[in-house]
Each structure stands twice: as structure tokens, then as C-alpha cells.
Coordinates of C-alpha atoms in Angstrom, one line a residue:
X1 CA 140.8 -187.9 76.5
X2 CA 140.8 -184.3 75.4
X3 CA 143.1 -182.0 77.2
X4 CA 141.4 -179.5 79.4
X5 CA 142.2 -175.8 79.1
X6 CA 141.6 -173.2 81.8
X7 CA 142.2 -169.5 81.9
X8 CA 144.3 -168.5 84.8
X9 CA 142.5 -166.3 87.4
X10 CA 144.3 -163.0 88.0
X11 CA 142.1 -161.6 90.8
X12 CA 144.8 -161.3 93.5
X13 CA 147.4 -160.1 91.0
X14 CA 145.0 -157.5 89.6
X15 CA 144.6 -156.0 93.1
X16 CA 148.4 -155.7 93.4
X17 CA 148.6 -154.3 89.9
X18 CA 146.2 -151.5 90.8
X19 CA 148.2 -150.6 93.8
X20 CA 151.5 -150.7 91.9
X21 CA 150.2 -148.5 89.0
X22 CA 150.0 -145.7 91.5
X23 CA 153.8 -145.8 92.1
X24 CA 155.5 -143.3 89.8
X25 CA 158.5 -145.7 89.5
X26 CA 156.3 -148.3 87.6
X27 CA 155.7 -147.5 84.0
X28 CA 155.0 -150.9 82.6
X29 CA 151.9 -152.0 80.6
X30 CA 149.3 -154.0 82.4
X31 CA 150.1 -157.4 80.8
X32 CA 153.8 -157.1 81.6
X33 CA 153.2 -156.0 85.1
X34 CA 150.7 -158.8 85.6
X35 CA 153.3 -161.4 84.6
X36 CA 155.9 -160.0 86.9
X37 CA 153.5 -159.9 89.9
X38 CA 152.5 -163.5 89.3
X39 CA 156.2 -164.5 89.3
X40 CA 156.9 -163.0 92.7
X41 CA 157.8 -159.4 91.7
X42 CA 155.0 -157.9 93.5
X43 CA 156.5 -154.7 94.9
X44 CA 158.2 -151.7 93.2
X45 CA 161.4 -152.6 95.0
X46 CA 161.4 -156.2 93.6
X47 CA 160.6 -155.0 90.1
X48 CA 163.5 -152.4 90.3
X49 CA 165.8 -155.1 91.5
X50 CA 164.7 -157.4 88.6
X51 CA 165.6 -154.8 86.0
X52 CA 168.6 -153.3 87.7
X53 CA 170.3 -156.5 88.8
X54 CA 174.1 -156.0 88.6
X55 CA 177.3 -157.8 89.2
X56 CA 177.4 -156.4 92.7
X57 CA 174.2 -158.5 93.5
X58 CA 175.9 -161.8 92.6
X59 CA 176.8 -163.9 95.7
X60 CA 180.6 -164.2 96.3
X61 CA 181.6 -167.8 95.4
X62 CA 184.1 -167.7 98.3
X63 CA 181.1 -167.8 100.8
X64 CA 180.2 -171.2 99.6
X65 CA 181.1 -174.2 101.7
X66 CA 184.6 -175.5 100.8
X67 CA 185.1 -172.9 98.0
X68 CA 188.1 -171.3 99.7
X69 CA 189.7 -174.7 100.1
X70 CA 189.0 -175.5 96.4
X71 CA 190.5 -172.2 95.3
X72 CA 193.6 -172.6 97.5
X73 CA 194.2 -176.2 96.4
X74 CA 193.9 -175.4 92.7
X75 CA 196.0 -172.3 93.0
X76 CA 198.7 -174.4 94.8
X77 CA 198.6 -177.1 92.1
X78 CA 199.0 -174.5 89.4
X79 CA 202.0 -173.0 91.2
X80 CA 203.6 -176.4 91.7
X81 CA 203.1 -177.4 88.1
X82 CA 200.9 -180.4 88.8
X83 CA 199.3 -182.2 86.0
X84 CA 195.6 -181.4 86.1
X85 CA 192.7 -183.3 84.5
X86 CA 189.2 -182.0 84.4
X87 CA 186.5 -184.7 84.8
X88 CA 183.4 -183.4 83.0
X89 CA 179.9 -184.7 82.4
X90 CA 178.8 -185.6 78.9
X91 CA 175.9 -183.1 78.6
X92 CA 176.1 -179.5 77.3
X93 CA 176.5 -178.1 80.8
X94 CA 179.3 -180.6 81.6
X95 CA 181.2 -179.9 78.3
X96 CA 180.8 -176.2 78.8
X97 CA 182.0 -176.4 82.4
X98 CA 185.0 -178.4 81.4
X99 CA 185.8 -176.0 78.6
X100 CA 185.6 -173.1 81.1
X101 CA 188.2 -174.7 83.4
X102 CA 190.5 -175.6 80.5
X103 CA 190.3 -172.2 78.8
X104 CA 190.7 -170.3 82.1
X105 CA 193.8 -172.4 83.0
X106 CA 195.2 -171.5 79.6
X107 CA 195.1 -167.9 80.7
X108 CA 197.4 -169.0 83.5
X109 CA 199.7 -170.8 81.2
X110 CA 198.5 -174.3 82.1
X111 CA 197.3 -176.9 79.6
X112 CA 194.9 -179.2 81.4
X113 CA 193.5 -182.4 80.1
X114 CA 189.7 -182.9 79.8
X115 CA 188.1 -186.3 80.3
X116 CA 184.4 -187.2 79.7
X117 CA 182.7 -190.5 80.2
X118 CA 181.3 -192.5 77.4
X119 CA 177.6 -192.4 78.2
X120 CA 176.8 -196.0 77.1
X121 CA 179.9 -197.7 78.5
X122 CA 180.7 -195.8 81.7
X123 CA 177.4 -194.1 82.5
X124 CA 177.1 -190.9 84.4
X125 CA 179.5 -189.3 86.9
X126 CA 182.9 -189.7 88.3
X127 CA 182.9 -193.5 88.7
X128 CA 185.4 -196.3 88.8
X129 CA 185.0 -197.3 85.2
X130 CA 185.6 -193.7 84.1
X131 CA 188.6 -193.3 86.5
X132 CA 190.3 -196.4 85.0
X133 CA 190.1 -195.1 81.5
X134 CA 191.1 -191.6 82.6
X135 CA 194.3 -193.0 84.1
X136 CA 194.9 -195.0 80.9
X137 CA 194.7 -191.8 78.8
X138 CA 196.4 -189.4 81.3
X139 CA 198.6 -191.6 83.6
X140 CA 200.6 -188.6 84.9
X141 CA 197.4 -186.9 86.4
X142 CA 198.1 -185.5 89.8
X143 CA 194.9 -183.6 90.4
X144 CA 191.4 -184.2 89.2
X145 CA 188.8 -181.3 89.1
X146 CA 185.3 -182.5 88.6
X147 CA 182.7 -180.2 86.9
X148 CA 178.9 -180.8 86.8
X149 CA 179.4 -184.1 88.7
X150 CA 181.1 -185.7 91.6
X151 CA 179.0 -184.8 94.6
X152 CA 177.9 -188.4 95.1
X153 CA 181.0 -190.0 93.5
X154 CA 182.1 -191.9 96.6
X155 CA 183.6 -195.0 94.9
X156 CA 185.2 -193.1 92.0
X157 CA 186.9 -190.6 94.3
X158 CA 188.1 -193.3 96.6
X159 CA 189.6 -195.0 93.6
X160 CA 191.5 -191.8 92.7
X161 CA 192.7 -191.4 96.3
X162 CA 194.0 -195.0 96.3
X163 CA 196.1 -194.1 93.3
X164 CA 197.5 -191.0 95.0
X165 CA 195.4 -188.5 93.1
X166 CA 193.8 -185.6 94.8
X167 CA 190.2 -184.6 93.8
X168 CA 188.4 -181.3 93.8
X169 CA 184.6 -181.5 93.3
X170 CA 182.5 -178.8 91.8
X171 CA 178.9 -179.8 91.2
X172 CA 175.3 -178.5 91.3
X173 CA 173.4 -181.7 91.7
X174 CA 171.6 -183.0 94.8
X175 CA 174.0 -184.5 97.3
X176 CA 173.5 -187.7 99.3
X177 CA 170.2 -187.5 101.2
X178 CA 171.9 -187.8 104.5
X179 CA 174.4 -185.1 103.6
X180 CA 177.4 -187.4 103.3
X181 CA 180.2 -186.2 101.0
X182 CA 182.9 -188.0 99.0
X183 CA 186.4 -188.0 100.3
X184 CA 187.7 -185.1 98.2
X185 CA 189.9 -182.2 99.2
X186 CA 186.9 -179.9 98.6
X187 CA 183.3 -180.4 97.6
X188 CA 181.7 -177.2 96.3
X189 CA 178.0 -177.5 95.7
X190 CA 175.3 -174.9 96.6
X191 CA 172.9 -177.9 97.3
X192 CA 175.1 -179.3 100.0
X193 CA 173.0 -179.5 103.1
X194 CA 175.3 -177.2 105.0
X195 CA 175.9 -174.7 102.3
X196 CA 174.6 -171.1 103.1
X197 CA 173.9 -170.1 99.5
X198 CA 170.4 -168.7 99.2
X199 CA 170.0 -168.9 95.4
X200 CA 171.1 -172.5 94.6
X201 CA 169.8 -173.0 91.1
X202 CA 173.1 -172.4 89.2
X203 CA 174.4 -174.8 86.6
X204 CA 177.8 -176.5 86.7
X205 CA 179.3 -174.1 84.2
X206 CA 178.3 -171.1 86.3
X207 CA 180.0 -172.6 89.3
X208 CA 183.1 -173.4 87.3
X209 CA 183.2 -169.8 86.0
X210 CA 182.9 -168.3 89.4
X211 CA 185.5 -170.5 90.9
X212 CA 188.0 -169.8 88.1
X213 CA 187.4 -166.0 88.5
X214 CA 188.5 -166.4 92.2
X215 CA 191.5 -168.6 91.2
X216 CA 192.6 -165.9 88.7
X217 CA 192.3 -163.2 91.3
X218 CA 194.3 -165.2 93.8
X219 CA 197.0 -165.7 91.1
X220 CA 197.2 -161.9 90.7
X221 CA 195.1 -161.6 87.5
X222 CA 191.9 -159.7 86.7
X223 CA 188.7 -161.8 86.4
X224 CA 187.8 -159.6 83.5
X225 CA 190.5 -161.6 81.6
X226 CA 188.1 -164.5 81.3
X227 CA 184.8 -162.6 81.1
X228 CA 184.3 -164.0 77.5
X229 CA 183.7 -167.4 79.2
X230 CA 180.3 -166.1 80.1
X231 CA 179.3 -167.2 76.6
X232 CA 179.6 -170.8 77.9
X233 CA 177.7 -169.9 81.0
X234 CA 174.8 -168.5 79.0
X235 CA 174.6 -171.6 76.8
X236 CA 174.7 -174.0 79.7
X237 CA 172.2 -172.1 81.7
X238 CA 169.6 -172.5 79.0
X239 CA 170.4 -176.1 78.0
X240 CA 170.5 -177.3 81.6
X241 CA 167.1 -175.6 82.2
X242 CA 168.2 -173.4 85.0
X243 CA 165.9 -170.9 86.8
X244 CA 166.2 -167.7 84.7
X245 CA 166.3 -165.3 87.6
X246 CA 168.9 -163.6 89.7
X247 CA 172.5 -164.2 88.6
X248 CA 171.4 -166.7 86.0
X249 CA 169.5 -164.0 84.1
X250 CA 172.4 -161.6 84.5
X251 CA 175.0 -164.1 83.2
X252 CA 172.8 -165.2 80.4
X253 CA 172.3 -161.7 79.0
X254 CA 176.0 -160.9 79.4
X255 CA 177.1 -164.2 77.8
X256 CA 174.6 -163.9 75.0
X257 CA 176.2 -160.6 74.0
X258 CA 179.6 -162.2 74.1
X259 CA 178.4 -164.8 71.5
X260 CA 176.9 -162.1 69.4
X261 CA 180.2 -160.4 69.4
X262 CA 181.9 -163.6 68.3
X263 CA 184.1 -164.0 71.3
X264 CA 185.5 -167.5 70.5
X265 CA 186.2 -169.4 67.3
X266 CA 183.5 -171.9 68.1
X267 CA 180.7 -169.4 68.2
X268 CA 181.9 -167.7 65.0
X269 CA 182.2 -171.1 63.3
X270 CA 178.8 -172.2 64.5
X271 CA 177.1 -169.4 62.6
X272 CA 179.2 -170.0 59.5
X273 CA 178.6 -173.8 59.5
X274 CA 174.8 -173.3 59.9
X275 CA 174.7 -170.7 57.1
X276 CA 176.6 -173.0 54.8
X277 CA 174.4 -176.0 55.5
X278 CA 171.3 -173.9 55.1
X279 CA 172.6 -172.7 51.7
X280 CA 173.1 -176.3 50.5
X281 CA 169.6 -177.2 51.8
X282 CA 168.1 -174.1 50.3
X283 CA 166.8 -173.2 53.7
X284 CA 166.1 -169.5 54.2
X285 CA 166.4 -168.5 57.9
X286 CA 168.0 -165.8 59.9
X287 CA 170.0 -167.3 62.8
X288 CA 169.2 -165.2 65.9
X289 CA 171.3 -165.6 69.0
X290 CA 168.8 -166.2 71.8
X291 CA 167.6 -168.7 74.3
X292 CA 165.7 -170.6 71.6
X293 CA 168.8 -171.0 69.5
X294 CA 170.7 -172.2 72.5
X295 CA 168.0 -174.7 73.5
X296 CA 167.1 -176.1 70.1
X297 CA 170.2 -175.8 68.0
X298 CA 173.5 -175.0 69.7
X299 CA 172.9 -177.2 72.8
X300 CA 171.7 -180.3 70.9
X301 CA 174.7 -180.1 68.6
X302 CA 177.0 -180.2 71.7
X303 CA 175.0 -183.1 73.2
X304 CA 174.6 -185.1 70.0
X305 CA 178.0 -187.0 70.0
X306 CA 177.5 -188.2 73.6
X307 CA 174.0 -189.5 72.7
X308 CA 175.0 -191.5 69.7
X309 CA 178.7 -192.2 70.4
X310 CA 179.9 -195.1 68.4
X311 CA 177.4 -194.9 65.6
X312 CA 178.6 -194.4 62.0
X313 CA 177.8 -191.0 60.6
X314 CA 178.8 -190.0 57.1
X315 CA 181.7 -187.6 56.9
X316 CA 182.6 -188.1 60.6
X317 CA 185.7 -190.3 61.4
X318 CA 184.8 -190.8 65.1
X319 CA 181.6 -189.9 66.8
X320 CA 182.8 -189.0 70.3
X321 CA 181.7 -186.5 73.0
X322 CA 185.3 -185.3 73.0
X323 CA 184.6 -183.8 69.6
X324 CA 182.3 -181.3 71.4
X325 CA 184.9 -180.3 73.9
X326 CA 187.5 -179.9 71.1
X327 CA 185.1 -177.7 69.2
X328 CA 184.4 -175.4 72.2
X329 CA 188.1 -175.1 72.9
X330 CA 189.3 -174.7 69.3
X331 CA 192.1 -172.2 69.0
X332 CA 191.3 -170.8 65.5
X333 CA 188.4 -170.5 63.1
X334 CA 189.5 -173.2 60.7
X335 CA 189.8 -175.8 63.5
X336 CA 186.4 -174.7 64.9
X337 CA 184.7 -174.9 61.5
X338 CA 186.2 -178.4 61.0
X339 CA 184.7 -179.7 64.2
X340 CA 181.5 -177.7 63.9
X341 CA 180.7 -179.3 60.5
X342 CA 181.0 -182.7 62.0
X343 CA 178.8 -181.8 65.0
X344 CA 176.2 -180.6 62.6
X345 CA 176.1 -183.9 60.7
X346 CA 176.1 -185.9 64.0
X347 CA 173.1 -183.8 65.2
X348 CA 171.2 -184.5 62.0
X349 CA 171.8 -188.2 62.5
X350 CA 170.6 -187.9 66.1
X351 CA 167.4 -186.1 65.0
X352 CA 166.6 -188.9 62.5
X353 CA 167.1 -191.5 65.2
X354 CA 165.1 -189.5 67.7
X355 CA 162.2 -189.2 65.3
X356 CA 162.0 -193.0 65.0
X357 CA 162.1 -193.5 68.7
X358 CA 159.5 -190.8 69.4
X359 CA 157.2 -192.5 67.0
X360 CA 157.8 -195.9 68.6
X361 CA 157.2 -194.4 72.1
X362 CA 153.8 -192.9 71.0
X363 CA 152.8 -196.2 69.6
X364 CA 153.5 -198.0 72.9
X365 CA 151.6 -195.2 74.7
X366 CA 148.5 -195.9 72.6
X367 CA 148.8 -199.7 72.5
X368 CA 149.3 -200.1 76.3
X369 CA 146.4 -197.6 77.1
X370 CA 148.5 -195.3 79.3
X371 CA 146.3 -192.2 78.8
X372 CA 144.9 -192.2 82.3
X373 CA 148.2 -192.8 84.0
X374 CA 149.4 -189.8 86.0
X375 CA 153.0 -190.8 85.4
X376 CA 154.0 -192.3 82.0
X377 CA 156.5 -195.2 82.1
X378 CA 157.4 -196.5 78.7
X379 CA 160.0 -199.2 78.0
X380 CA 161.2 -200.8 74.8
X381 CA 164.1 -201.2 72.3
X382 CA 165.0 -197.5 72.2
X383 CA 168.4 -196.1 71.6
X384 CA 169.8 -195.5 75.1
X385 CA 171.4 -192.1 74.3
X386 CA 168.1 -190.7 73.0
X387 CA 165.7 -191.6 75.8
X388 CA 166.1 -188.3 77.6
X389 CA 164.9 -186.4 74.6
X390 CA 162.0 -188.7 73.9
X391 CA 161.0 -188.4 77.6
X392 CA 161.3 -184.6 77.4
X393 CA 159.2 -184.4 74.2
X394 CA 156.4 -186.7 75.7
X395 CA 156.5 -184.7 79.0
X396 CA 156.0 -181.5 77.2
X397 CA 153.2 -182.9 74.9
X398 CA 151.3 -184.8 77.6
X399 CA 152.1 -182.4 80.5
X400 CA 152.9 -185.4 82.8
X401 CA 156.1 -186.8 84.3
X402 CA 157.6 -189.3 81.8
X403 CA 160.2 -192.1 82.1
X404 CA 161.4 -193.8 79.0
X405 CA 163.6 -196.9 79.4
X406 CA 165.8 -198.6 76.8
X407 CA 166.7 -202.2 77.0
X408 CA 170.3 -202.3 78.2
X409 CA 170.6 -206.1 78.2
X410 CA 171.3 -208.5 81.0
X411 CA 167.9 -208.0 82.4
X412 CA 168.4 -204.2 82.9
X413 CA 166.7 -201.2 81.4
X414 CA 168.3 -197.7 81.5
X415 CA 166.2 -194.6 81.1
X416 CA 165.7 -191.0 81.6
X417 CA 162.9 -189.1 83.4
X418 CA 161.4 -185.7 83.0
X419 CA 158.9 -184.1 85.3
X420 CA 156.4 -181.3 85.5
X421 CA 156.2 -178.4 88.0
X422 CA 154.7 -179.6 91.3
X423 CA 156.2 -183.1 91.3
X424 CA 159.6 -183.6 92.8
X425 CA 161.1 -186.4 90.7
X426 CA 164.2 -186.8 92.9
X427 CA 162.1 -187.3 96.1
X428 CA 159.9 -189.8 94.4
X429 CA 162.9 -191.8 93.1
X430 CA 164.5 -191.6 96.6
X431 CA 161.4 -193.4 98.0
X432 CA 161.4 -196.0 95.1
X433 CA 165.1 -196.7 95.8
X434 CA 164.5 -197.1 99.5
X435 CA 161.8 -199.7 98.6
X436 CA 164.2 -201.6 96.5
X437 CA 162.7 -200.9 93.1
X438 CA 165.8 -199.2 91.5
X439 CA 169.2 -200.4 90.6
X440 CA 170.7 -196.9 90.2
X441 CA 169.5 -193.4 89.8
X442 CA 170.5 -189.8 90.0
X443 CA 169.3 -186.3 89.1
X444 CA 167.2 -183.5 90.5
X445 CA 163.5 -182.6 90.9
X446 CA 162.9 -182.1 87.1
X447 CA 165.1 -184.6 85.4
X448 CA 166.9 -187.9 86.3
X449 CA 168.6 -191.0 85.0
X450 CA 167.3 -194.4 86.2
X451 CA 168.5 -198.0 85.9
X452 CA 166.0 -200.7 86.8
X453 CA 165.6 -204.5 86.6
X454 CA 163.1 -205.6 83.9
X455 CA 160.9 -207.5 86.4
X456 CA 160.4 -204.4 88.5
X457 CA 159.1 -201.9 85.9
X458 CA 155.4 -202.6 86.3
X459 CA 155.6 -202.2 90.1
X460 CA 157.7 -199.1 89.7
X461 CA 155.2 -197.6 87.3
X462 CA 152.3 -198.1 89.8
X463 CA 154.4 -196.7 92.7
X464 CA 155.3 -193.6 90.7
X465 CA 151.7 -193.0 89.9
X466 CA 150.7 -193.4 93.6
X467 CA 153.5 -190.9 94.6
X468 CA 152.3 -188.4 92.0
X469 CA 148.7 -188.6 93.1
X470 CA 149.7 -188.2 96.7
X471 CA 152.2 -185.4 96.4
X472 CA 151.8 -183.4 93.2
X473 CA 150.6 -179.9 93.6
X474 CA 147.9 -178.5 91.4
X475 CA 147.6 -181.6 89.3
X476 CA 148.9 -179.8 86.2
X477 CA 148.0 -182.8 84.1
X478 CA 144.3 -182.1 84.8
X479 CA 144.3 -178.9 82.7
X480 CA 146.6 -176.5 80.9
X481 CA 146.6 -173.1 82.4
X482 CA 146.3 -170.2 79.9
X483 CA 147.9 -166.9 81.0
X484 CA 146.3 -164.7 78.4
X485 CA 143.2 -165.3 76.2
X486 CA 143.2 -162.9 73.2
X487 CA 141.2 -162.1 70.1
X488 CA 143.2 -162.1 66.9
X489 CA 142.9 -158.3 66.5
X490 CA 144.5 -157.8 70.0
X491 CA 147.7 -159.4 68.8
X492 CA 149.9 -156.6 67.5
X493 CA 153.6 -156.0 66.8
X494 CA 153.6 -153.4 69.6
X495 CA 152.2 -155.9 72.1
X496 CA 154.7 -158.6 71.2
X497 CA 157.5 -156.1 71.2
X498 CA 156.7 -155.2 74.8
X499 CA 156.8 -158.8 75.9
X500 CA 160.1 -159.4 74.2
X501 CA 161.7 -156.2 75.5
X502 CA 160.6 -156.3 79.1
X503 CA 160.3 -160.0 79.9
X504 CA 162.6 -162.0 77.7
X505 CA 164.6 -164.2 78.1
X506 CA 162.0 -166.8 79.1
X507 CA 163.1 -170.1 80.7
X508 CA 162.7 -172.3 83.8
X509 CA 161.1 -170.4 86.6
X510 CA 160.3 -167.5 84.2
X511 CA 158.3 -169.4 81.6
X512 CA 157.0 -168.0 78.4
X513 CA 153.3 -167.1 78.9
X514 CA 150.7 -169.5 77.5
X515 CA 148.6 -167.6 75.0
X516 CA 145.3 -168.6 73.6
X517 CA 143.5 -167.2 70.5
X518 CA 139.8 -167.3 71.3
X519 CA 138.3 -167.2 67.9
X520 CA 140.2 -167.5 64.6
X521 CA 137.8 -166.7 61.8
X522 CA 140.5 -166.7 59.1
X523 CA 140.5 -164.8 55.8
X524 CA 142.7 -167.3 54.0
X525 CA 144.6 -170.6 54.5
X526 CA 147.8 -171.5 52.7
X527 CA 149.2 -175.1 52.9
X528 CA 153.0 -175.1 52.8
X529 CA 155.1 -178.1 51.7
X530 CA 157.2 -179.9 54.4
X531 CA 160.6 -181.1 53.4
X532 CA 160.1 -184.1 55.7
X533 CA 158.0 -186.3 53.5
X534 CA 156.9 -188.4 56.5
X535 CA 155.2 -185.5 58.1
X536 CA 152.1 -183.4 57.4
X537 CA 152.2 -180.2 55.5
X538 CA 152.5 -176.9 57.4
X539 CA 149.5 -174.5 57.4
X540 CA 149.4 -170.7 57.5
X541 CA 146.2 -168.9 58.3
X542 CA 145.7 -165.2 57.7
X543 CA 143.3 -163.2 59.9
X544 CA 143.5 -159.5 59.5
X545 CA 147.2 -158.5 60.1
X546 CA 147.9 -161.7 62.1
X547 CA 149.6 -164.8 60.7
X548 CA 148.7 -168.1 62.5
X549 CA 151.2 -170.8 61.7
X550 CA 150.7 -174.5 62.4
X551 CA 153.8 -176.6 61.7
X552 CA 153.0 -180.1 60.4
X553 CA 149.4 -179.3 61.1
X554 CA 147.4 -180.2 58.0
X555 CA 146.6 -183.8 58.9
X556 CA 145.4 -183.0 62.4
X557 CA 143.4 -180.0 61.1
X558 CA 141.6 -182.3 58.7
X559 CA 141.0 -184.8 61.5
X560 CA 139.2 -182.2 63.6
X561 CA 137.0 -181.3 60.7
X562 CA 138.8 -178.1 59.4
X563 CA 136.8 -175.9 61.7
X564 CA 136.2 -172.2 61.0
X565 CA 136.4 -170.5 63.4
X566 CA 138.8 -172.3 65.7
X567 CA 140.6 -171.6 69.0
X568 CA 144.2 -172.5 69.7
X569 CA 147.0 -172.3 72.1
X570 CA 150.6 -171.3 71.3
X571 CA 153.2 -168.6 71.3
X572 CA 153.7 -165.1 69.9
X573 CA 156.5 -163.8 67.7
X574 CA 157.3 -161.0 65.2
X575 CA 157.6 -162.2 61.7
X576 CA 160.2 -160.3 59.6
X577 CA 160.2 -160.6 55.8
X578 CA 162.2 -158.1 54.0
X579 CA 161.2 -154.7 55.2
X580 CA 157.8 -156.0 56.4
X581 CA 157.1 -157.0 60.0
X582 CA 153.9 -158.6 61.2
X583 CA 152.5 -160.3 64.3
X584 CA 152.6 -164.1 64.3
X585 CA 151.0 -166.8 66.4
X586 CA 152.4 -170.4 66.3
X587 CA 150.1 -173.2 67.3
X588 CA 151.9 -175.6 69.7
X589 CA 151.5 -179.4 70.2
X590 CA 148.4 -179.6 67.9
X591 CA 146.5 -177.5 70.5
X592 CA 143.8 -176.5 68.1
X593 CA 140.0 -177.2 68.2
X594 CA 136.7 -175.9 67.0
X595 CA 135.8 -172.5 68.6

């Protein structure tokens, strides 16, 4: 069934725009102003706050529930010389958060250990399996600080308590539905039911940074001493798909600049490793430090060892998530380059494995006739560490909630879920769990991990579709909303520059606009070879001053009859080649059809 496209109606926003244009404080162009209005910035005061957000606007972490207790307990442990181990999650946010605690403690003269679960063996979170291995590695541990996990770690924390170890929890995930908390000294999480924080959408790394700033101040230091750690906050904010508003936006911009300035050996090494690998591959690209680089290059390199831990990768002695933590905390450029080179190769292996599993998932999708399902549930012999990426890719392509399960053995399937706006995944899984359909699960409204018995998958699939049909707002899977429909001649460097200057960075809650080209009657078409022999060639169309690029598009273009003119959906960018700059439109997800 062909995807439906619909141009967004701007009637109400236009009325507000007309009123705002009369305010002398507002000097933005109509498209920019229209975007801001539709994202809640519908008064001059809100728009000014958006552009002038400062550190003074950031909520004080000490106002969070249990934060003063957390800060006091960690400060006391440091003063008493207790052995501290940081218990981090295995994703980019978790590794970044763990690195923030470790590096901040170094400023105070404390060398803390860092422990991260093996994804396939111990699963997610501060659990008993993980605790047992932690104590084998670091038997002298006296205090455990969790980051990016722990808010529902009841059994794991009880295990630690039984061994005489205190635990401090810092997390940003959803707590127990009834508000129950684990038996830790402190549990800091903005999503606690009794927490007064208004803006709750911060990642684990942001919380770790804010807590450590308070710890440093309590110890008589200036929080500016660890301001460079905002680099990790910026990276984690993007990779964990946090709402890019308020303090998240402020921290991202600050942290991005820290990375550009080369604040840590890891960030300097990253650029050098990629430049060297590109040179060998004869790949000509300019590495820009932005949200796209974080989300599609840096973040995946940090995540990759945890996803394929245990596999053999040429040139890498040991594929372990701890490699990512060692890289981020490297103390000199040579050490960082050594680890960074290994991360690059691991990520390349992950991409090859992912490509195989994505192809397999699409084949199952077609064979089992799931096109009409409002929620896609796919299970098979996938690699367990990759299912989250496969689910995310399918979710983006099909614009539907997706769950991809890998055969875990012993009658169990383990999988990852990704959702679309308007469907709260966590609430749906809560209901399925209450009805006895799930073995284990955890996550939030947009992403989750799920374990299920093989015999319950079909019933679970039907139930998830029912819940979506009953609760999803707007039914985004019925059509794709287009923000702006343009003619090719309307796309100029000036227009794109305005979007990039006044609206970027784009991200969760502040998504990049969906652009459509109404009629592309191109002057020329150039096929470009693809280094991946298993994929179609790239295409570049030229219409006036505008380049329209379609990566891997030749095969699909031929399938739809090589239409001229055509219409398409995608994104805008400025193409720089030598001293020449020109507007560029990139077709996304094969969204091209006859005009």
C-alpha cells in the first residue's frame, strides 16, 4: 500500500504569525517563525526565551528528590577514601554518564572503577548477575553509583546491600508504576512520581554531570573545572534521543563547542581515526561536528562493542563494551587513537551484520503480510545486539511502532521496540505485562527492551495492534505530514542557511521539518557508483541551481518508471565543493513518485 502524503495545515499558526510580525522584537522570516509557533513558541516572550536561554535558566539539581542526600553521601565517601565503583548502562548514554563520574572524580583525586553489563549475558540494568561479576572484578567496592540505570533495580540493589555495599542511584528511566523505589541511600530520577522537576526529559549523562557539579562545589571546587564534560552530555543527549529543548539544547550547544575545541583526547582521536580511515578508503568527506555526526557516527561507534560483544573482529583483541569506556576516559592522544581505531573496526563489523539482519527483517515483513498491521512485530534468528537498530530503521521507514525479537534460546525471544509519536510504548507494555504476555521489559514511551516466551508472540502482536488502534493519537501511520511543499526554484542557499542558523540543532521534540519538492523537471541526471556492490547506484538530478540526491536510488527509480517530472520528500542541506556552494535536496526512504 502506497504511503499517503499530506501537507500540514498552518491556518491557526498563520494567524499567530500575523500577530507576532507586528511585534518589533520579532525579526524572523515567515518559515522560521511558522516552525517555532507550531512547536509551542507562540509568543514573543517564549521566542526570546528560546534564543536567550542561559545557565541561569537551568533547574538546580539540588531541588530534585534525594539529590541532596546523593551529593552528601558521595562527598562523604570521597572524604573517607571509600572504594567507589560506577555501574553504567551499555549504551552511549550509559558509557558517557559513567565516564562523566569517573573523570569528575579524577578532578578530586579519586580513581573510581567503572562496571558495565555484558548485554547478551547479563542483560540490562543493575541486576544480580551483573552485581556478582562486579564484585569478582572489584571485591573491595564499598559504594556503587549507578548511572543511566537503577531506578527499578530492586533485586540487584538488595544483593549489594546484603554484601554491605551502599548504593546511590542516578537514572532517567521510568520508575515502578506504583512509585516503589529500590532500597538505595538515594534515588535521583526526575521521573520519580514524587519529583518536582518540571522538565524531566534529560538523559543519564546530563543528570550525572549536574550531580557531579554539585559534588565538586560541596568539596570546595568550581564546577567550571569540569565544564569540558559537557562534551559527553552533548553526545549522549543526541544518541539517547532526548527532547532538544530547554537545558538539553543549551548543554548540547555548549558541549558541541567543547568537542570542536578538542577538549579530550578521545574527541581529538576520533577525528584523526576517521580521517585516516577515509584516506585509506579513498573517501572524500569533511567531518562536521554536529547532531548528525553524533547520531550516525560517534554514537554508533560507542554502542558497537556492546552490541556485538564476543564476536571476532579483525585487528581487535577483545570486543568489549569496556573498550568504549576506556576510549572516552583515555588520558592521552596515543591511547585514545589506539582504542578509537578498534572502535571504528568494530562499528564497521556491526554495520555489516546490521545490513544482513535488516534485509532478513524486510523479507519476513513481506512474507508474513504485515503491511496492514498498525504495530509491526517481527521475530527470527537475528543477532540479539542488533535488534534495536533494526527496529529503529523499520520504524523510521514504515512510520509505525516496531518490535524485533531475536531467538534467545530456551523458548525465549529477546527484542527491542521503537515507537512513533502518539503511541506510548511503555504504557502499552505495562498493560501487556499485567495480562501475563511478557517475561521482562523496561524502557520509556519511545523505546524499550522486551523478553517474551515464543508461544505468546502472536497473541502479543494482536494485543499491541489493538492498543495502538485504541490509543494512538493522530494515526501517524495513515499519512506522512509534510511541513513545507516547495518548488525547486524556491530552494536557495539563503533559505537553507536561515533554517540552519535559527532552528538547528534538530532532534526529538524539535524535529527537522519534512520538506517536499512538488515538481522536479530535471535538466540532467547523473548515476554515481556505490562502493557497496550489493546496493543500487546513487543518483544526482540537476534542476536549475538545485542538486537532488538519491542515495541507492537507481533501482527504485527504474521500478517507478523513471518519471519526469517527479515529486519527492526529503531534507535540505548546503553542498560545499571547493569554493562553490549550492542548495541540495536529499530524497529519504525512497519517497519519490511521479508528479
